[in-house]
PDB file of C-alpha atoms in Angstrom:
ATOM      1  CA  UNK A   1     -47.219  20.599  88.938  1.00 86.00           C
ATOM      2  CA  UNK A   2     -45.852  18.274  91.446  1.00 86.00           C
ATOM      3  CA  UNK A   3     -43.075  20.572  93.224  1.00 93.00           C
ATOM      4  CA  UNK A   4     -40.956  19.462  96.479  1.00 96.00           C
ATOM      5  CA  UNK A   5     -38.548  22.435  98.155  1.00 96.00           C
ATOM      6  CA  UNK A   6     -35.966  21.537 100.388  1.00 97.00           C
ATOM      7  CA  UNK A   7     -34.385  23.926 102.996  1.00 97.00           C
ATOM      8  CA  UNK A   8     -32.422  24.399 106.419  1.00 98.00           C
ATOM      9  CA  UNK A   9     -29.727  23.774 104.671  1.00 98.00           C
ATOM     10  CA  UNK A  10     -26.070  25.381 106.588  1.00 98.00           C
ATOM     11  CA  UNK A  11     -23.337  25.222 108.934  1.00 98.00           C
ATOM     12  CA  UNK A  12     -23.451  23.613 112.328  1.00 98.00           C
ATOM     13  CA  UNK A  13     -21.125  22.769 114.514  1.00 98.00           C
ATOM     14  CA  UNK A  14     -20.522  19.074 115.186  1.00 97.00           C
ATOM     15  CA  UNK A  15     -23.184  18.246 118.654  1.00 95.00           C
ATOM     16  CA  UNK A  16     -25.459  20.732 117.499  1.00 97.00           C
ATOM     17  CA  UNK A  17     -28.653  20.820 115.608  1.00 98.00           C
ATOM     18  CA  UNK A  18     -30.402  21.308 112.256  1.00 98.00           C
ATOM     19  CA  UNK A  19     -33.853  21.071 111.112  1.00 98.00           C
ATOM     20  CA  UNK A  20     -34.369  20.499 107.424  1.00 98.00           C
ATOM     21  CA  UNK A  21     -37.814  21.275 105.853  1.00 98.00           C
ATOM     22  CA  UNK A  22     -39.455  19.369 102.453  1.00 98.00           C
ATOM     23  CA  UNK A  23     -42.520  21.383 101.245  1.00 97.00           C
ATOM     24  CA  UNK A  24     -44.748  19.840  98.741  1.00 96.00           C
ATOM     25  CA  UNK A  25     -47.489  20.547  96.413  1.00 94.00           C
ATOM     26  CA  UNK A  26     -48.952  19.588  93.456  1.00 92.00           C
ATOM     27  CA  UNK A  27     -49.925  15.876  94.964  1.00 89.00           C
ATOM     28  CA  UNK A  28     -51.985  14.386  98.195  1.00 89.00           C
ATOM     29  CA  UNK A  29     -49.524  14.479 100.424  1.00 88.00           C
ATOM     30  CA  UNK A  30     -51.352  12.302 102.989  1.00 92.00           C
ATOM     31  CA  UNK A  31     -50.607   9.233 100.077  1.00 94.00           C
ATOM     32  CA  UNK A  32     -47.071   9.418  99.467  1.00 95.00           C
ATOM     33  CA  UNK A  33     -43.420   8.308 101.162  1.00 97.00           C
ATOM     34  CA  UNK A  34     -41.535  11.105 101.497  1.00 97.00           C
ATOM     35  CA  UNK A  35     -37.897  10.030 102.317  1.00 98.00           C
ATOM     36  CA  UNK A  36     -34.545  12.005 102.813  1.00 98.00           C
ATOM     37  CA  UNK A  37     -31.524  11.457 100.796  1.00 98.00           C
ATOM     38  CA  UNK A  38     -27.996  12.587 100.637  1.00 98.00           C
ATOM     39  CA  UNK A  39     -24.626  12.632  98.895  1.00 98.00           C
ATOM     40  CA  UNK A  40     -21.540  13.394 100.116  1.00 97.00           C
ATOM     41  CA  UNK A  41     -18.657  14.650  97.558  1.00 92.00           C
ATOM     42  CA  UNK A  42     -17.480  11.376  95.844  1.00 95.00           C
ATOM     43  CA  UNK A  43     -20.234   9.248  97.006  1.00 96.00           C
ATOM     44  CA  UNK A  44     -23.279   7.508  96.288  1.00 96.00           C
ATOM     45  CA  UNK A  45     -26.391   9.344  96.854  1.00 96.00           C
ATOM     46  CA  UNK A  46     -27.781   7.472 100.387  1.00 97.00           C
ATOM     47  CA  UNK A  47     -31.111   7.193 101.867  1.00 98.00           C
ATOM     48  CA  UNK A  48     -31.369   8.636 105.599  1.00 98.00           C
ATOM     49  CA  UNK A  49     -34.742   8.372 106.596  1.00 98.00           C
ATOM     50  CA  UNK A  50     -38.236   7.823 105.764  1.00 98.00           C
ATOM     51  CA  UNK A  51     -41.780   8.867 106.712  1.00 98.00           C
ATOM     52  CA  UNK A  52     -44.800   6.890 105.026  1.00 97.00           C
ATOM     53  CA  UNK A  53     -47.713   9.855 105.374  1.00 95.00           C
ATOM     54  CA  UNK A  54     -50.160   6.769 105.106  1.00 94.00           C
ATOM     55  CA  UNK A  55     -49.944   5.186 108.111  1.00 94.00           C
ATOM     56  CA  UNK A  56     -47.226   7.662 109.610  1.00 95.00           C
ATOM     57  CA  UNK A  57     -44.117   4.346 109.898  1.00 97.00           C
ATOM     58  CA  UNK A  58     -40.551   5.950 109.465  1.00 98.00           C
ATOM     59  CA  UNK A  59     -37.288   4.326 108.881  1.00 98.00           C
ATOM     60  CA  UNK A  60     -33.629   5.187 109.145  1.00 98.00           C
ATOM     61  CA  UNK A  61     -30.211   4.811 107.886  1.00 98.00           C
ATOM     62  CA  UNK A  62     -28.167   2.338 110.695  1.00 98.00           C
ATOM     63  CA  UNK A  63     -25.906   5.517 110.574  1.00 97.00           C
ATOM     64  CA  UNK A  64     -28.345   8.291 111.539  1.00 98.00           C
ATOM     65  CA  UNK A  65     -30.221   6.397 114.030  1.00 98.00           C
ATOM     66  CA  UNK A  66     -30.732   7.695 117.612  1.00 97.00           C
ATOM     67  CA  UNK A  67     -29.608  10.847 116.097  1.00 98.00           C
ATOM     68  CA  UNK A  68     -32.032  12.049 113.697  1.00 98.00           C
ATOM     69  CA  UNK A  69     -36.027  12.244 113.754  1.00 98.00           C
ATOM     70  CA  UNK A  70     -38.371  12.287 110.847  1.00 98.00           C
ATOM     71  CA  UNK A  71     -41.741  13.841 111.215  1.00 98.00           C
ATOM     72  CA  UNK A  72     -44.387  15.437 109.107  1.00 96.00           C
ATOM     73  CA  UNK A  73     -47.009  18.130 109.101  1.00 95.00           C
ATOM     74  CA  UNK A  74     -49.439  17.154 106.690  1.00 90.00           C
ATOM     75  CA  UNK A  75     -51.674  20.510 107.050  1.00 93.00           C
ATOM     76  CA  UNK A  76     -48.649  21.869 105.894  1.00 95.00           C
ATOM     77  CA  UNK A  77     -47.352  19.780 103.332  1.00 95.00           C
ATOM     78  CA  UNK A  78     -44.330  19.405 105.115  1.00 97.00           C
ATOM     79  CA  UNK A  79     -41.576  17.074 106.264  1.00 98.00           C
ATOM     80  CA  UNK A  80     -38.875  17.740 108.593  1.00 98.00           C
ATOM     81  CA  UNK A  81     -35.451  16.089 109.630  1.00 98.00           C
ATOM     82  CA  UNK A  82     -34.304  16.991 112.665  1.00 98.00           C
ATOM     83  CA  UNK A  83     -30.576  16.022 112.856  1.00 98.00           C
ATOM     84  CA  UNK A  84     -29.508  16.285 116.047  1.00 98.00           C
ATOM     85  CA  UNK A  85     -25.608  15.679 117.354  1.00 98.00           C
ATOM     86  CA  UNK A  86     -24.592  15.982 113.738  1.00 98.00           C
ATOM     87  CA  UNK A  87     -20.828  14.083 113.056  1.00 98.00           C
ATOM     88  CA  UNK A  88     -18.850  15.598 110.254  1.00 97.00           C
ATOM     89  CA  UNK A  89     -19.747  12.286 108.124  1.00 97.00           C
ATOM     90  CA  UNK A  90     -22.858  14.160 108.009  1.00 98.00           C
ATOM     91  CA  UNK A  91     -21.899  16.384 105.600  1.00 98.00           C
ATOM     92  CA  UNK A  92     -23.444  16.384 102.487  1.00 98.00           C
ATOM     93  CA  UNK A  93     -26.159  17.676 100.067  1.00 98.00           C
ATOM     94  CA  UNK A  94     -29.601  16.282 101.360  1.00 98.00           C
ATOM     95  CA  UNK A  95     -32.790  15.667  99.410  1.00 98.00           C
ATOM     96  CA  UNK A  96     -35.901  14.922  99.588  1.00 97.00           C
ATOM     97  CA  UNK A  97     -37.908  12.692  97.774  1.00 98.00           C
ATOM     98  CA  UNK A  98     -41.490  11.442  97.271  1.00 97.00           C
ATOM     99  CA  UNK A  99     -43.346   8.644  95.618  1.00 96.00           C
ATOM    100  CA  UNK A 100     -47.162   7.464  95.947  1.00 96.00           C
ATOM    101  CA  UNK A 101     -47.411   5.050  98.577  1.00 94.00           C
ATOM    102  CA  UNK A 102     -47.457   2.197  99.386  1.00 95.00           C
ATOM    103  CA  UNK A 103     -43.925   0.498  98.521  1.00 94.00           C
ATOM    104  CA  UNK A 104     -42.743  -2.277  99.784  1.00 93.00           C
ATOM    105  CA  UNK A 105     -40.863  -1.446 103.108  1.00 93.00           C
ATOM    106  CA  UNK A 106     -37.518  -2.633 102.573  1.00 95.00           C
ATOM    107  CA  UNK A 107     -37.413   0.041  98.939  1.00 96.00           C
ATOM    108  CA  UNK A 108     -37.234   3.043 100.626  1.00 97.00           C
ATOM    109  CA  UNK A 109     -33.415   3.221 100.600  1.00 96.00           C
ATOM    110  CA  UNK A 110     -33.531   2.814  96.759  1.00 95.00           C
ATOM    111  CA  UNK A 111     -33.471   6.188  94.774  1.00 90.00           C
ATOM    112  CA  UNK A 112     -34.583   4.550  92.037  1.00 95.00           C
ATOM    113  CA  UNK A 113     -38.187   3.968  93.830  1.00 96.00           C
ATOM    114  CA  UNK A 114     -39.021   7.315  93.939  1.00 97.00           C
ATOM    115  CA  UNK A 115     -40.852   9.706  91.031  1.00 94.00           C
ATOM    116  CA  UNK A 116     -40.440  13.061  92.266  1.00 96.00           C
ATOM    117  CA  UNK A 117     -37.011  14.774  94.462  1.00 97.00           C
ATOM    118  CA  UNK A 118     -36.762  18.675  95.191  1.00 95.00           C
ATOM    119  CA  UNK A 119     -33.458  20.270  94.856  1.00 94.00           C
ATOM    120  CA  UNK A 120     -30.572  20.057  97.872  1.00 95.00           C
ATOM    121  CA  UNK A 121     -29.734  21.782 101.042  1.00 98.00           C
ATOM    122  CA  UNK A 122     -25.736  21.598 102.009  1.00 98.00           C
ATOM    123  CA  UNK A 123     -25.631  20.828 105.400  1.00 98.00           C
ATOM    124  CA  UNK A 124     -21.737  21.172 106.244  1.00 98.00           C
ATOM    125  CA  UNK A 125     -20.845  19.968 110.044  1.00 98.00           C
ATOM    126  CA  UNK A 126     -17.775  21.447 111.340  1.00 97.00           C
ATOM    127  CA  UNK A 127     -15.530  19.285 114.117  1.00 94.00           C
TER     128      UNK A 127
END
């Protein structure tokens, strides 16, 4: 059973940091895009960043970048997003998502490319 389990989830103040964690199983991790997502209350679920385990390329949202960091520990099954000098525009439910790779590069900001997505973490950033 293919299974991803976000976490890190909380409150931070605005200039601080977070680390989010995506755990998977059930899949060869070392062959899929795992990617970040979030949605903010009335808005359209957004990608934020991307890691492709294949050949280890990220991407990021224009908005996050500079800011955040992708990276992933595939002898753990793991992905992290380390937000760092989080803006209150940050706030929002993340998720994280996973399909078998590769894609094409430009798809990774489309939640429709992607087959599997754990459950969210609130991350709430306080001015």
């Amino acid at each position: 059973e293919v299974q991803l389990q976000a976490s890190g989830g909380g409150l931070v103040q605005a200039g601080g940091s977070l680390r989010l964690s995506c755990t998977a199983s059930g899949f060869t991790f070392d062959d899929y895009v795992i990617a970040w997502f979030r949605q903010a209350p009335g808005k359209e679920r957004e990608g934020v960043s991307c890691i492709r385990n294949y050949d280890g390329s990220t991407d990021y949202a224009d908005s996050v970048k500079g800011r955040f960091t992708i990276s992933s520990d595939n002898a753990k099954n793991t992905v992290y997003l380390q937000m760092n000098s989080p803006i209150p525009e940050d706030t929002a439910v993340y998720y994280c998502a996973a399909v078998e790779g590769p894609i094409h590069r430009s798809d990774w900001v489309l939640f429709g490319a992607y087959d599997e997505w754990g459950q969210g973490t609130l991350v709430t950033v306080s001015s």
